[in-house]
PDB file of C-alpha atoms in Angstrom:
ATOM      1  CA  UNK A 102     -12.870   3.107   2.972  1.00 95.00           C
ATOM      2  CA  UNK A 103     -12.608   5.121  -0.272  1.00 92.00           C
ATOM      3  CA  UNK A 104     -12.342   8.349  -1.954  1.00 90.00           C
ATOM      4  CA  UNK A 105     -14.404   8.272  -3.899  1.00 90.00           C
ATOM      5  CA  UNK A 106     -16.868   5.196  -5.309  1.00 89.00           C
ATOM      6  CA  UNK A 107     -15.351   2.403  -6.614  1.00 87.00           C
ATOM      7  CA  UNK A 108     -15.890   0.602 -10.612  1.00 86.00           C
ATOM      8  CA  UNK A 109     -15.328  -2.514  -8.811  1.00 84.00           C
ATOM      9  CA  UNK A 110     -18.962  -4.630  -7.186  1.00 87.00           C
ATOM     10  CA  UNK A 111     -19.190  -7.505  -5.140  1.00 89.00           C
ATOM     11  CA  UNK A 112     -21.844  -9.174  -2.625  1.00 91.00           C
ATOM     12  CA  UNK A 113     -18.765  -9.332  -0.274  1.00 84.00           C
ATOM     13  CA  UNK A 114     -17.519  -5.642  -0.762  1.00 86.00           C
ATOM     14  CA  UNK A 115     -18.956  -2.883   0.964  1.00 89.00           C
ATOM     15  CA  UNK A 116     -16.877   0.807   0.052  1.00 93.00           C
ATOM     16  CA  UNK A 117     -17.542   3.583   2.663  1.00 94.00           C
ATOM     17  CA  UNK A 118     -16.523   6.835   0.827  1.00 94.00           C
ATOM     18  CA  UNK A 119     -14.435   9.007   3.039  1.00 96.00           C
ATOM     19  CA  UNK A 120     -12.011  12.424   2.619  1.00 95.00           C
ATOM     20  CA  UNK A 121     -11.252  13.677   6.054  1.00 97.00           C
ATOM     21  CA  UNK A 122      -8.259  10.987   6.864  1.00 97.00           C
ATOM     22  CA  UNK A 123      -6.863  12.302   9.419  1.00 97.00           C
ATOM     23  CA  UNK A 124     -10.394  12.401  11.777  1.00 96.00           C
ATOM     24  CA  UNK A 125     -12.241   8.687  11.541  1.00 96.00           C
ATOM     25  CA  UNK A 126     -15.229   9.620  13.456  1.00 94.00           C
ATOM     26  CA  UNK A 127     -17.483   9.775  10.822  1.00 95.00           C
ATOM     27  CA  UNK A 128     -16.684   5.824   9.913  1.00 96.00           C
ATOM     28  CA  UNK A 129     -15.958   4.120  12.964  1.00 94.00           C
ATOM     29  CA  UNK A 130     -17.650   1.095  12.289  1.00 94.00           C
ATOM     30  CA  UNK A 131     -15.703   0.772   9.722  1.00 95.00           C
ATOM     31  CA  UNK A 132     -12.877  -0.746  11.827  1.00 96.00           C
ATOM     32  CA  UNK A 133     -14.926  -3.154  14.371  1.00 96.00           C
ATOM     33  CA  UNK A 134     -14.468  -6.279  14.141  1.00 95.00           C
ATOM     34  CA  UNK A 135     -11.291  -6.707  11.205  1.00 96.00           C
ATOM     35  CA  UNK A 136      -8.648  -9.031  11.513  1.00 96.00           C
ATOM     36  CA  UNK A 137      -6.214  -6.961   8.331  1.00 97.00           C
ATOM     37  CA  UNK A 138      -6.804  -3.449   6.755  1.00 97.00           C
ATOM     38  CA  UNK A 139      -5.134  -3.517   3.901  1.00 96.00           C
ATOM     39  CA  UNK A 140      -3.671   0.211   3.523  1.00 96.00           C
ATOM     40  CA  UNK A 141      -2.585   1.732   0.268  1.00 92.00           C
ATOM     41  CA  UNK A 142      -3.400   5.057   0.332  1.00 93.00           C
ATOM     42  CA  UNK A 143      -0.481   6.926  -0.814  1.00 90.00           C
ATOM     43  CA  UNK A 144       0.631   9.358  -3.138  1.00 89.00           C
ATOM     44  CA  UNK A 145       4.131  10.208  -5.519  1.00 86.00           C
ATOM     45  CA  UNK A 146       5.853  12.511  -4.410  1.00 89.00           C
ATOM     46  CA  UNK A 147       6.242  14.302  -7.813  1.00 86.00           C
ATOM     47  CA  UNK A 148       2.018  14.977  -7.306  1.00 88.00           C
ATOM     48  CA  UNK A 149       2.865  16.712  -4.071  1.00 89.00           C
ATOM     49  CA  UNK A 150       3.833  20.829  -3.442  1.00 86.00           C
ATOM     50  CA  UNK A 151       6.138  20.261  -0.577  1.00 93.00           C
ATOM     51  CA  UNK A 152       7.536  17.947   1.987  1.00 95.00           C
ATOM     52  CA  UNK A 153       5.095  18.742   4.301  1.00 96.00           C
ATOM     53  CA  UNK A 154       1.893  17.732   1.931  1.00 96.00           C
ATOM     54  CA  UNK A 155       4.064  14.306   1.747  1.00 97.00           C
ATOM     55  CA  UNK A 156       4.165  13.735   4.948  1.00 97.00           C
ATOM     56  CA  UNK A 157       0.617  14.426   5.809  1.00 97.00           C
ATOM     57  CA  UNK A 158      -0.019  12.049   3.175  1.00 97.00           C
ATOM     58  CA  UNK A 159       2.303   9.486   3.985  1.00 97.00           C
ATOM     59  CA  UNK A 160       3.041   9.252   7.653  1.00 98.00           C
ATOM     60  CA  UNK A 161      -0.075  10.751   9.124  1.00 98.00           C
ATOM     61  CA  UNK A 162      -3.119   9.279   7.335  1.00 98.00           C
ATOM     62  CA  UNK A 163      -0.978   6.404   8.150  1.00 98.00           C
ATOM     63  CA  UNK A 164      -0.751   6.434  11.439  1.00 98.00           C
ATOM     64  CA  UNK A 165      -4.051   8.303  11.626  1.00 98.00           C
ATOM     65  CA  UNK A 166      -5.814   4.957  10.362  1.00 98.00           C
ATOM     66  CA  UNK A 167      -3.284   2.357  12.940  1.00 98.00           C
ATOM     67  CA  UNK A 168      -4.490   4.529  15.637  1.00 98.00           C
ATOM     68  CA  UNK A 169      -8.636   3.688  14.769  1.00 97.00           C
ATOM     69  CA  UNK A 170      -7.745   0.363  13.378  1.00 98.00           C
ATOM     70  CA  UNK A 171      -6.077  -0.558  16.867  1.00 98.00           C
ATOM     71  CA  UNK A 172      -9.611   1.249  18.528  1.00 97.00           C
ATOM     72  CA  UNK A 173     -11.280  -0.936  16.754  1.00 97.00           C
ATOM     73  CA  UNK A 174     -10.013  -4.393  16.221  1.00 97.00           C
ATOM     74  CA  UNK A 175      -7.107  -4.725  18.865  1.00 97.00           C
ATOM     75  CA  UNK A 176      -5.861  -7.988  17.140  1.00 97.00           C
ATOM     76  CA  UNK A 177      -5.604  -6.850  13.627  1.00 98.00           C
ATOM     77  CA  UNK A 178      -2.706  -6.527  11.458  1.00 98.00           C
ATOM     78  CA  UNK A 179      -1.925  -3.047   9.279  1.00 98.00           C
ATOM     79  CA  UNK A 180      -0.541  -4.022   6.175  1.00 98.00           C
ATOM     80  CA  UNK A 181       1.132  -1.089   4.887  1.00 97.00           C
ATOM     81  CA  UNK A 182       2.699  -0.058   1.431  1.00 95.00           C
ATOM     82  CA  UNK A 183       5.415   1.660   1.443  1.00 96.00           C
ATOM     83  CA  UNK A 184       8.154   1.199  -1.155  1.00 93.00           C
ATOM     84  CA  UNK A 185      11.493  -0.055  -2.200  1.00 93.00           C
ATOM     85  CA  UNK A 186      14.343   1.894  -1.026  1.00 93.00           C
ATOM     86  CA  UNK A 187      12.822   3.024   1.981  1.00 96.00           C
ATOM     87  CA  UNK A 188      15.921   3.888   4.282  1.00 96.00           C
ATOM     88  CA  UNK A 189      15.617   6.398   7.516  1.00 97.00           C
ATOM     89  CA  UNK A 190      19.162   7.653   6.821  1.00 97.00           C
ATOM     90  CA  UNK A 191      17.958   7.872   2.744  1.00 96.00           C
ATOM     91  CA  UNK A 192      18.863  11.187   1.337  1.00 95.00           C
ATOM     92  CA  UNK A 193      15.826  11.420  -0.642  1.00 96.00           C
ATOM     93  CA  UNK A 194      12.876  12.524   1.039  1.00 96.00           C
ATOM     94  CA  UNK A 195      10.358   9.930   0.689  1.00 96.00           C
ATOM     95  CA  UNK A 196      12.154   7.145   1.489  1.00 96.00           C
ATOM     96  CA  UNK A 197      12.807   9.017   4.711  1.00 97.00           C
ATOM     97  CA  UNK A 198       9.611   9.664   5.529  1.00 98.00           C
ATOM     98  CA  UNK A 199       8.181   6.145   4.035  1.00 97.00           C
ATOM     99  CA  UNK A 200      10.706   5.000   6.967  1.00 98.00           C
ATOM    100  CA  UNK A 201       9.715   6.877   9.419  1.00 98.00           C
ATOM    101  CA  UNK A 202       6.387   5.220   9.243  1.00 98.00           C
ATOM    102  CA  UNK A 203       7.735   1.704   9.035  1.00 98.00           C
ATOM    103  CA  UNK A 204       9.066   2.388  12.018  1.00 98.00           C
ATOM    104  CA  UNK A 205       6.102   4.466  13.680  1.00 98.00           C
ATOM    105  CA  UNK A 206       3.345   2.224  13.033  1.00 98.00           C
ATOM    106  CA  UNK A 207       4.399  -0.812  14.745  1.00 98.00           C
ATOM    107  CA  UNK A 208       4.678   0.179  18.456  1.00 98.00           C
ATOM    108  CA  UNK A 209       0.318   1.429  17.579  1.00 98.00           C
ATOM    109  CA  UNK A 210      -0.483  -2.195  15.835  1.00 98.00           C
ATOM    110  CA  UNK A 211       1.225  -5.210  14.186  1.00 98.00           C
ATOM    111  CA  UNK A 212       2.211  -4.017  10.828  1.00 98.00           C
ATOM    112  CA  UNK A 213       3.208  -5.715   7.658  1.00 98.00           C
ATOM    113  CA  UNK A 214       5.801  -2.984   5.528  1.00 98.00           C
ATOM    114  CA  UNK A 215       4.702  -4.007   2.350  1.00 97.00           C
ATOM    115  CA  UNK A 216       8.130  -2.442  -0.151  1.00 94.00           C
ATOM    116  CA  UNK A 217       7.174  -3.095  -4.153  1.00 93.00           C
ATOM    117  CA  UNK A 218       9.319  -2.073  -7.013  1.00 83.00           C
ATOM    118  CA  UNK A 219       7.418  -0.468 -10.250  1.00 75.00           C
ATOM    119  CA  UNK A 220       4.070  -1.106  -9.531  1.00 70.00           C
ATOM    120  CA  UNK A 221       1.831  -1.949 -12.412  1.00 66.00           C
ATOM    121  CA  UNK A 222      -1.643  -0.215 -12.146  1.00 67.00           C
ATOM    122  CA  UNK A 223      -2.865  -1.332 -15.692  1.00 60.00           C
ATOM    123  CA  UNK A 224      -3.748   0.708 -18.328  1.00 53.00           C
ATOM    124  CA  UNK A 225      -6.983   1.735 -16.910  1.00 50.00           C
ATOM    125  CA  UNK A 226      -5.139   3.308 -13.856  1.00 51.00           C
ATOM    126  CA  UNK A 227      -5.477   7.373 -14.507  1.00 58.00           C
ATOM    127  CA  UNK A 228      -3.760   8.331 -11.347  1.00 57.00           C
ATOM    128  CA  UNK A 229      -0.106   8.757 -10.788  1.00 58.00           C
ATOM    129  CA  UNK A 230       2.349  10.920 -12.577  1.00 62.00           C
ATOM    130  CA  UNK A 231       1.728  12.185 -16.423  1.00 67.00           C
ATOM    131  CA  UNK A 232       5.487  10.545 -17.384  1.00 63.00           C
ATOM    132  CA  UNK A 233       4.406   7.224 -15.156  1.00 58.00           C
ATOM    133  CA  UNK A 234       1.244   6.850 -17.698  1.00 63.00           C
ATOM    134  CA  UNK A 235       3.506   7.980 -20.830  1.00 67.00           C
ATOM    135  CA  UNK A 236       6.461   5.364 -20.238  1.00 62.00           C
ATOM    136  CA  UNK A 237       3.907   2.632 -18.186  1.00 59.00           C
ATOM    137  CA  UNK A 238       4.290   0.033 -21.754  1.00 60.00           C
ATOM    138  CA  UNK A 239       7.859   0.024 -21.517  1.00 58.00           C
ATOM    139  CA  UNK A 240       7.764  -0.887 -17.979  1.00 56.00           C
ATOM    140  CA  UNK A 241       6.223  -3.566 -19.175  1.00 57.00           C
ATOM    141  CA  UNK A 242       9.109  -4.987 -19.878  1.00 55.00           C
ATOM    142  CA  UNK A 243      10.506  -5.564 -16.533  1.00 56.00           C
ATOM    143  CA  UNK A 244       7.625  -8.257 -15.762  1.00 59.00           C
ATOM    144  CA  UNK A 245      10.191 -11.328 -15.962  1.00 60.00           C
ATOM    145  CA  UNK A 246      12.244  -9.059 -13.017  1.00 55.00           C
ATOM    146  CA  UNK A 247      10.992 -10.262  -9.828  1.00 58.00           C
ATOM    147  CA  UNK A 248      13.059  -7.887  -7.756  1.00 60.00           C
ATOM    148  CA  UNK A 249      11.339  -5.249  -9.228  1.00 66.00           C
ATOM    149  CA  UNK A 250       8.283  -4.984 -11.086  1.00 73.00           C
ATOM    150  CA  UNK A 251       4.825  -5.677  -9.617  1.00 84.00           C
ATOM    151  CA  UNK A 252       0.868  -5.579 -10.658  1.00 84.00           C
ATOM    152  CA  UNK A 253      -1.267  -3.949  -8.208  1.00 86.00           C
ATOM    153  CA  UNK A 254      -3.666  -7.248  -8.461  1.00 90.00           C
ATOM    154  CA  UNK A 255      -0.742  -9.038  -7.533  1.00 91.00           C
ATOM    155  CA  UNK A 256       0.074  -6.997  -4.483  1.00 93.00           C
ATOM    156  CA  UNK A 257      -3.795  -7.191  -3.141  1.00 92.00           C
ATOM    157  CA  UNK A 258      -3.225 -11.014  -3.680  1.00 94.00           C
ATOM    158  CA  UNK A 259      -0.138 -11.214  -1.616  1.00 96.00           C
ATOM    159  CA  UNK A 260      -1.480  -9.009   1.179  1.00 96.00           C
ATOM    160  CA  UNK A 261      -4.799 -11.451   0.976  1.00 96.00           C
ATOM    161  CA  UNK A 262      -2.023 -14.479   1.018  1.00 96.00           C
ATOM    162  CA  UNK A 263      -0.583 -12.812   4.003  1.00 97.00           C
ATOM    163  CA  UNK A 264      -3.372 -12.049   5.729  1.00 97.00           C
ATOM    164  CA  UNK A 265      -4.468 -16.216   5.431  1.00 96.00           C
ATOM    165  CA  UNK A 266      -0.716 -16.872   6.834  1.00 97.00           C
ATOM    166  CA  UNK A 267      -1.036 -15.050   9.712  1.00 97.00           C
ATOM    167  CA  UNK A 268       2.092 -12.667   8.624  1.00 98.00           C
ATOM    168  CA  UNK A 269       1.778  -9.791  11.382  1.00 98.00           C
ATOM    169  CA  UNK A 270       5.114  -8.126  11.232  1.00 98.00           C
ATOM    170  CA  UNK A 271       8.418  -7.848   9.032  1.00 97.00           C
ATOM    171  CA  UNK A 272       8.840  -6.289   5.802  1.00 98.00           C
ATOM    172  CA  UNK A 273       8.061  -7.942   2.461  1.00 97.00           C
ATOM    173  CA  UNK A 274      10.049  -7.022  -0.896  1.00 93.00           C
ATOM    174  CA  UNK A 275       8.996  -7.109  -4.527  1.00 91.00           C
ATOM    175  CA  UNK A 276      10.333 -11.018  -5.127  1.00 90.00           C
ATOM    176  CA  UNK A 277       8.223 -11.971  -2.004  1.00 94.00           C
ATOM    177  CA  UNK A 278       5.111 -10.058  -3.180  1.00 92.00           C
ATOM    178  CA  UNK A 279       5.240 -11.741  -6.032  1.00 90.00           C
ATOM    179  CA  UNK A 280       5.516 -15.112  -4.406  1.00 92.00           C
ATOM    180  CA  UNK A 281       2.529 -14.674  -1.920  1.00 96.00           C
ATOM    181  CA  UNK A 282       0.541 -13.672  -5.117  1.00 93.00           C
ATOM    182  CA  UNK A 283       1.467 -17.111  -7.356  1.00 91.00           C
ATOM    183  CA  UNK A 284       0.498 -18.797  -3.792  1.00 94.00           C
ATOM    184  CA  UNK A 285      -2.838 -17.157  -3.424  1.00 92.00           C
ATOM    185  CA  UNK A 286      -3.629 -17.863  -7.429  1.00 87.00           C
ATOM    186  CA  UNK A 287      -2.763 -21.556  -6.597  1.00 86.00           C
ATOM    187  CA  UNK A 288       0.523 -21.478  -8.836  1.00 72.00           C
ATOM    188  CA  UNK A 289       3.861 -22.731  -7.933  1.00 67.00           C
ATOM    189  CA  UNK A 290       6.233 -19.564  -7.062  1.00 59.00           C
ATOM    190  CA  UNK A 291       9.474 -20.218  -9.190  1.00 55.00           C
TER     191      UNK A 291
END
């Protein structure tokens, strides 16, 4: 389920293009039959006007898509991203609210709190902040970190390595993420 179509083909991928996520109806079948939904719909909060937009955003499409996922495929596992530094007791906004999903989507489905560092979208990536794109090269730099910088292809990997392990609950930092990925590429994780 996507906003809009995707560049990406495949025999194997189907993309249902969607905009209403707090109301599923339209694409129920969408969530028969899954055993993961991989979620990563999110947003910065520096692209939102208030709290309130974040929220929607972040805890209620959220918890929106648990509730039809569960509907639909009882035994499936939500793997969620949220984001390193999430906290309940955080004095910054987002990683309160990022937390107050972590916490609300479990009791609706198993959940996987996926919490990355910098994430990587690659230089074709035109979404995000204007200062994100500006400074993205010398984030670069942080690839040999493993506590905090991550690709997005290596995030889909580890979710896809997760998903193959059976992982149905916990939270998994950047070093992890970064792990399951070198596992599902066939590398050894140093």
């Amino acid at each position: 389920i996507a906003r809009r179509p995707l560049k990406l083909a495949h025999e194997k991928l189907r993309v249902i293009e969607h905009h209403d996520y707090l109301d599923y109806t339209p694409v129920l079948p969408a969530f028969d039959g899954l055993d993961a939904c991989l979620y990563a719909l999110g947003i910065s909060v520096t692209q939102t006007s208030d709290e309130a937009e974040y929220r929607t955003i972040t805890h209620d499409y959220a918890l929106a898509a648990a509730l039809q996922l569960k509907a639909g495929s009882p035994n499936a596992v939500l793997h969620y991203i949220s984001g390193q530094g999430t906290r309940l007791d955080s004095r910054m906004m987002w990683a309160r609210v990022k937390g107050e999903t972590e916490r609300d989507l479990p009791p609706i489905v198993d959940t996987v709190c996926w919490r990355p560092g910098y994430i990587d979208g690659g230089i074709t990536n035109r979404s995000g902040p204007r200062l994100y794109r500006a400074i993205r090269p010398a984030f670069r730099l942080l690839r040999g970190f493993r506590s905090i910088y991550v690709s997005t292809e290596d995030i889909g990997r580890a979710m896809l390595e997760a998903t193959v392990e059976n992982i149905r609950s916990g939270v998994i930092e950047n070093r992890r993420i970064r792990e399951l990925a070198q596992k599902r590429r066939g590398e050894n994780p140093t």
